[in-house]
Coordinates of C-alpha atoms in Angstrom, one line a residue:
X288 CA -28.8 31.7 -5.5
X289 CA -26.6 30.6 -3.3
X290 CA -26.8 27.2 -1.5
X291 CA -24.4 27.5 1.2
X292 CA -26.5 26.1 4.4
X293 CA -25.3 24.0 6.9
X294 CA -25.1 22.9 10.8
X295 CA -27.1 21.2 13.0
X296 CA -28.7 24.2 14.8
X297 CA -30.0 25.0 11.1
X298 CA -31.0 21.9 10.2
X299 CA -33.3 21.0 13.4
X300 CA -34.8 25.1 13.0
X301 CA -35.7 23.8 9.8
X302 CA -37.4 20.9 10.3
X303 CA -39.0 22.7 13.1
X304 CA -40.3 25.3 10.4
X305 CA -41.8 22.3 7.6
X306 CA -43.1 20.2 10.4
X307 CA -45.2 23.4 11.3
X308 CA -46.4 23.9 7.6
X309 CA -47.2 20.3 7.1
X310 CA -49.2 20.6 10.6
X311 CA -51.0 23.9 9.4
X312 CA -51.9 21.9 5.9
X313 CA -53.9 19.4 8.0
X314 CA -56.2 22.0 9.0
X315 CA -59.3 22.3 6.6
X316 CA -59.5 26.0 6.5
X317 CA -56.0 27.0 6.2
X318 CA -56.1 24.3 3.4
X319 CA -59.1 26.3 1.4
X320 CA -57.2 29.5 1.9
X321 CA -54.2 28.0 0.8
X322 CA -56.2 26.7 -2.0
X323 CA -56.8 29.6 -3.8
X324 CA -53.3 31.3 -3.6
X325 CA -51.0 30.4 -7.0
X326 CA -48.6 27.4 -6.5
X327 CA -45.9 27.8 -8.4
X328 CA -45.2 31.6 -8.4
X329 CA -46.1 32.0 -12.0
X330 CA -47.1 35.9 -12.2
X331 CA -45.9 36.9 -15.4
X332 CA -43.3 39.8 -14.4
X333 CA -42.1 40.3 -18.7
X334 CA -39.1 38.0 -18.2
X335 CA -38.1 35.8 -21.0
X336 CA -37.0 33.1 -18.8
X337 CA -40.4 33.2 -16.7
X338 CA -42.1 32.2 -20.1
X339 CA -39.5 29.5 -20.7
X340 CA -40.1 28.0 -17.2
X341 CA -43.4 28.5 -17.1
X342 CA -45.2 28.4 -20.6
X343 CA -42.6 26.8 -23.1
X344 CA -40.4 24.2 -21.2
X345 CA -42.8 21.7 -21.8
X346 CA -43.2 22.1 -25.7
X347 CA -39.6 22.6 -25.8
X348 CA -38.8 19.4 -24.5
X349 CA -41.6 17.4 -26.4
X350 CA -39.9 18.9 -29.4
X351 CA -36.6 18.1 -28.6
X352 CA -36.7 14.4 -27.7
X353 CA -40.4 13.2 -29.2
X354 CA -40.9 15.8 -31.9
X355 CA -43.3 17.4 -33.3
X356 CA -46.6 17.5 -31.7
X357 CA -48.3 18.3 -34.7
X358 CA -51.0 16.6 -35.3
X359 CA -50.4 14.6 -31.5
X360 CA -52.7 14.4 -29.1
X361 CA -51.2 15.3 -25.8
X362 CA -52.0 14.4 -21.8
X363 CA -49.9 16.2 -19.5
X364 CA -49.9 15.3 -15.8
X365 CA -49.7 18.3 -13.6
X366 CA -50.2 21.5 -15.2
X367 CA -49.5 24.0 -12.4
X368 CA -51.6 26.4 -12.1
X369 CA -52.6 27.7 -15.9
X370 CA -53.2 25.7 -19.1
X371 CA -49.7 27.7 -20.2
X372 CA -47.9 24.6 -21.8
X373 CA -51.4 23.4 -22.8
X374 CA -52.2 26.7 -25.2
X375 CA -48.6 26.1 -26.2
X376 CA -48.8 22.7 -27.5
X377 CA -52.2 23.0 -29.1
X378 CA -50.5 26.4 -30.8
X379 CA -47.9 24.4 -32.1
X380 CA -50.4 22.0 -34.0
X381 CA -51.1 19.3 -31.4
X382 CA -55.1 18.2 -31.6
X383 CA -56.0 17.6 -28.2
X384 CA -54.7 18.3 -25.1
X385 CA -55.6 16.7 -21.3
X386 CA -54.2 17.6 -17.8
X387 CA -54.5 15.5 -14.8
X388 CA -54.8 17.6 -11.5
X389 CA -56.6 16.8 -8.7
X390 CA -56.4 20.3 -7.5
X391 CA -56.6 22.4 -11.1
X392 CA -55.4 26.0 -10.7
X393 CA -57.6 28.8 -12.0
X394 CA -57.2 28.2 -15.3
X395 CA -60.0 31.0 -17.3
X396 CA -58.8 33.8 -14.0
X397 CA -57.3 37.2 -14.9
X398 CA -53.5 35.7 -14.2
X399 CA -54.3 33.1 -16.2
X400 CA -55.8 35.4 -19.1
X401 CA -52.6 37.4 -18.9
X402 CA -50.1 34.5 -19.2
X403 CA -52.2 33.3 -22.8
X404 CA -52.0 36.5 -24.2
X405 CA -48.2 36.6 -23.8
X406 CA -47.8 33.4 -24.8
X407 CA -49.3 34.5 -28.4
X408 CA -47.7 37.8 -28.1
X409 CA -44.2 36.1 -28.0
X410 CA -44.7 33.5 -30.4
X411 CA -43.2 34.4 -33.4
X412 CA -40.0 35.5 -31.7
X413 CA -39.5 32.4 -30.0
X414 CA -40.8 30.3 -32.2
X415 CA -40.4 32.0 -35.4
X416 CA -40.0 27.9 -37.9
X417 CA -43.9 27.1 -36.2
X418 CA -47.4 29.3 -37.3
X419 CA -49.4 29.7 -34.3
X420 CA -52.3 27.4 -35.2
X421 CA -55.1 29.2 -37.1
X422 CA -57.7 27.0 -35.1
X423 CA -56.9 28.7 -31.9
X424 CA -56.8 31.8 -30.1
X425 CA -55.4 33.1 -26.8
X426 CA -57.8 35.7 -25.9
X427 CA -60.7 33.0 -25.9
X428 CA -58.4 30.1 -24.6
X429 CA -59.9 27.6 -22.4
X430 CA -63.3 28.5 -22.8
X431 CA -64.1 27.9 -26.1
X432 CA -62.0 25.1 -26.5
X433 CA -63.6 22.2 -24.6
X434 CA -63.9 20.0 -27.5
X435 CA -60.0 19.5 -27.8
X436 CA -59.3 20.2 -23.6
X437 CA -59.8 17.3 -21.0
X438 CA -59.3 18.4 -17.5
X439 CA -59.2 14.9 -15.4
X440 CA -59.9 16.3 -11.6
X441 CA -58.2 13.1 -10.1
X442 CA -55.6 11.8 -8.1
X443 CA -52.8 11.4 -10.2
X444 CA -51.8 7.7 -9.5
X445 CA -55.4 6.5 -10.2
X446 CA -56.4 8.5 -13.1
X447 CA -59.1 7.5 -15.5
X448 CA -60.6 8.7 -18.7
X449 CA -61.9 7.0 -21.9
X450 CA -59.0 8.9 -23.9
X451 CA -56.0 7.5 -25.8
X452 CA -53.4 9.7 -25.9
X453 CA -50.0 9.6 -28.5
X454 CA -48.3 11.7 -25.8
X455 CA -48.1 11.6 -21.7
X456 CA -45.9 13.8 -20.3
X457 CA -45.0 14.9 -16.9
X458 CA -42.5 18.2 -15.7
X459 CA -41.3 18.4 -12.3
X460 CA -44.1 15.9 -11.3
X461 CA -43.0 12.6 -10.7
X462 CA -41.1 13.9 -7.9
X463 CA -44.4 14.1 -5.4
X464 CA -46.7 11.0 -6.6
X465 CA -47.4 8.3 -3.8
X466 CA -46.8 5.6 -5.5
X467 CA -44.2 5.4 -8.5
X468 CA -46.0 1.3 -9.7
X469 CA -49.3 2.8 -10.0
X470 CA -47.8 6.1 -11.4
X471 CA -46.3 4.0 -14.4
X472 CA -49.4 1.8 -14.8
X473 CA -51.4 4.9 -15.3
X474 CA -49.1 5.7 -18.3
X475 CA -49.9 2.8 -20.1
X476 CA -53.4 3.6 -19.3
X477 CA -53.4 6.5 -21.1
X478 CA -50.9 5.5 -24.0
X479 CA -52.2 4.8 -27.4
X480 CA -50.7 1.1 -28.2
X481 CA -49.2 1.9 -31.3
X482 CA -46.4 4.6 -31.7
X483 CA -47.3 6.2 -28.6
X484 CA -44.3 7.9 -26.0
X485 CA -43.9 9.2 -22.2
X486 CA -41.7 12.1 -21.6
X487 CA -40.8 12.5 -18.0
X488 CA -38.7 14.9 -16.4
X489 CA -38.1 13.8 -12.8
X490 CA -36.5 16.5 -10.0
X491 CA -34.7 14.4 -7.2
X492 CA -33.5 17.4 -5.5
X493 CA -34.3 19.3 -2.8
X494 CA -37.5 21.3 -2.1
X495 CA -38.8 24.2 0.5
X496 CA -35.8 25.1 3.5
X497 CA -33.4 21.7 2.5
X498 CA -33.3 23.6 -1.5
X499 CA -30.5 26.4 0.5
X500 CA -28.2 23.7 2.0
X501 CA -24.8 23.3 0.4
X502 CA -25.5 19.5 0.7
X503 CA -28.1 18.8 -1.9
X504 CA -29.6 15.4 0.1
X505 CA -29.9 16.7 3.3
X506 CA -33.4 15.8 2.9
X507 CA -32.6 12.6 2.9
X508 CA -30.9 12.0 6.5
X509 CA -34.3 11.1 7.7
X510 CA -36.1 8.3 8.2
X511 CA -39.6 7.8 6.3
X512 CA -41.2 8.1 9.6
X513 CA -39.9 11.7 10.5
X514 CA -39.9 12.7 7.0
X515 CA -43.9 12.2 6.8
X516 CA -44.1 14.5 9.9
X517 CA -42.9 17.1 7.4
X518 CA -45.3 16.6 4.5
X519 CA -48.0 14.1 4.7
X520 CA -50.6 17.4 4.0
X521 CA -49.1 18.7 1.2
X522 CA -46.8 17.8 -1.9
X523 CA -43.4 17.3 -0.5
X524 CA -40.9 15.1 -2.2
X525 CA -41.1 11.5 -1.8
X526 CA -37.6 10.5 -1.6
X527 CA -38.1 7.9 -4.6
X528 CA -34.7 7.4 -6.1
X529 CA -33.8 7.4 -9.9
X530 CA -33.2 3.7 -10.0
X531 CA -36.9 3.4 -8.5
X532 CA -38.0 4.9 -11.1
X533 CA -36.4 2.7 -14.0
X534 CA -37.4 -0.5 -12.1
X535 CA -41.1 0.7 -12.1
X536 CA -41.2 2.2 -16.0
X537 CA -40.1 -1.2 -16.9
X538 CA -41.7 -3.4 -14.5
X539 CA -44.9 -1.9 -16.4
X540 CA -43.7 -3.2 -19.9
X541 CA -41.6 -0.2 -20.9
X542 CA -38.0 0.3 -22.7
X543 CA -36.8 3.5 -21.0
X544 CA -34.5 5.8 -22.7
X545 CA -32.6 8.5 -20.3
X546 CA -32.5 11.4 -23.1
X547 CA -31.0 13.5 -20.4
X548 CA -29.3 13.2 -16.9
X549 CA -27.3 15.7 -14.7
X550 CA -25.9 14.6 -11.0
X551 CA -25.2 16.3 -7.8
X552 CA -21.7 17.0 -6.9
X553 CA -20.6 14.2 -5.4
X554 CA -18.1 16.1 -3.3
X555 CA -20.7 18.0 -1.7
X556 CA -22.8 15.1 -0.4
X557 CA -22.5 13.4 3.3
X558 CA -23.0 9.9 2.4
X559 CA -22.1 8.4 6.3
X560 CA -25.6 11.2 7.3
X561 CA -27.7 9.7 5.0
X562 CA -30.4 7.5 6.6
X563 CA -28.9 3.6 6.3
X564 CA -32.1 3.4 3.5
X565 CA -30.3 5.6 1.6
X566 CA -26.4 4.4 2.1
X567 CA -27.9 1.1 1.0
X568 CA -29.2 1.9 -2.5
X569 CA -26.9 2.0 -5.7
X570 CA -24.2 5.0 -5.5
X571 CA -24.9 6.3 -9.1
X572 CA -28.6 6.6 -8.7
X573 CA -28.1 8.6 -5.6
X574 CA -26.3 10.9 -7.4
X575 CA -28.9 11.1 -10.1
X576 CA -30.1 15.0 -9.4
X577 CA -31.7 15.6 -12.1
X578 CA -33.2 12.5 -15.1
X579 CA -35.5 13.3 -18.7
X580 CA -37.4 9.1 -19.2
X581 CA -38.5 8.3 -22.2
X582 CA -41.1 5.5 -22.7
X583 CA -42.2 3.5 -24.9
X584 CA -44.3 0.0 -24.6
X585 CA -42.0 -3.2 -25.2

């Protein structure tokens, strides 16, 4: 994929285009239609990397920087549209597993049904060091499972359930949330108080038209007011930066641990047609593209 966009004709032709989208999300029935179409593209097409995106990039990571679920009990905020990294984690030995969604995908659909199936039909070769769980099966996976699933149909930020969890983990979330104070409260919410971890993989690229322009922070030449006219109806970045982030984590009694970090090319950024919001905020966090958080309470 290249990323090569640029000029102003382009740039005001795009605006143009998400403004429109954002106007057509404010209507209530293209909103239900819009509803009941798959977010995230996931239709399983027998790539190996479609299952890594989409079914093990979450266990993967848990693995690699927490470490083994087994025997974990597991919250993950935004699951997309299936329980894919869900049947995953509970495969690999984790005892329960929550999502928070306030718009849940159809999880127990034919798509759905398809994605579990090849999730257990490609287990042993990608994993072949972990048993798939005896407890568990995909072909009856969500149904008859509700004693060890949670789904929590609310608003990210304000979540609320009786649960502890040893895990919270977010992937490609934190990204859209409102508001990043209440965000990181709601982890410690949900956080067991001894020996319990957040995992958060935060994307502070662009989305939609600006993901094509050879600039990566295009996005961010415009001011909070215009940018709104763009997405307040639907799930469009907010524009929180990675330093934002760290002051909020610890702000809500965390140590944060960056396990992983990659930036933009500096060279290909306008700084001087930023918005002066952005010119004013630390240089290194603005070139932050990409940042794994690890939590833990202090």
């Amino acid at each position: 994929m290249e990323r090569n966009r640029t000029g102003t004709v382009n740039f005001y032709k795009d605006f143009i285009k998400e403004t429109a989208k954002n106007f057509l999300m404010g209507n209530a029935a293209f909103q239900k239609w819009r509803a009941k179409r798959p977010r995230a593209g996931a239709y399983y097409t027998g790539k190996d990397e479609e299952l890594e995106r989409y079914a093990f990039l979450g266990l993967n990571l848990l693995r690699k920087h927490v470490g083994d679920v087994k025997g974990k009990s597991i919250c993950e905020i935004g699951a997309g549209d299936y329980l894919t990294s869900g049947l995953s984690m509970l495969a690999a030995g984790a005892t329960r597993y929550a999502v928070i969604d306030r718009f849940p995908g159809d999880y127990t659909g034919s798509i759905a049904k398809e994605w579990y199936r090849v999730i257990s039909d490609n287990w042993a070769k990608t994993y072949p060091e972990i048993d798939w769980a005896e407890d568990i099966k995909a072909e009856d996976f969500p149904e008859n499972y509700g004693e060890r699933l949670e789904l929590i149909k609310q608003p990210i930020e304000t979540a609320k359930t009786k649960s502890k969890f040893d895990i919270v983990c977010s992937f490609q979330v934190g990204e859209h949330i409102s508001d990043i104070d209440a965000f990181a409260e709601m982890n410690k919410r949900l956080m067991v108080e001894t020996g319990g971890v957040a995992l958060h993989r935060v994307d502070f690229g662009p989305h939609d038209s600006w993901f094509w322009y050879k600039d990566p922070l295009t996005f961010l030449r415009f001011s909070d007011k215009v940018w709104n006219l763009t997405g307040s109806n639907r799930g469009v970045p907010n524009r929180f930066r990675h330093h934002q982030f760290m002051d909020a984590f610890e702000r809500a009694g965390f140590t944060v641990e960056i396990v992983y970090s990659a930036d933009f090319v500096e060279q290909t950024i306008d700084f001087p047609r930023l918005h002066p919001k952005f010119q004013a905020m630390p240089h290194e966090s603005m070139l932050v593209g990409t940042a794994i958080y690890l939590l833990r309470l202090k």
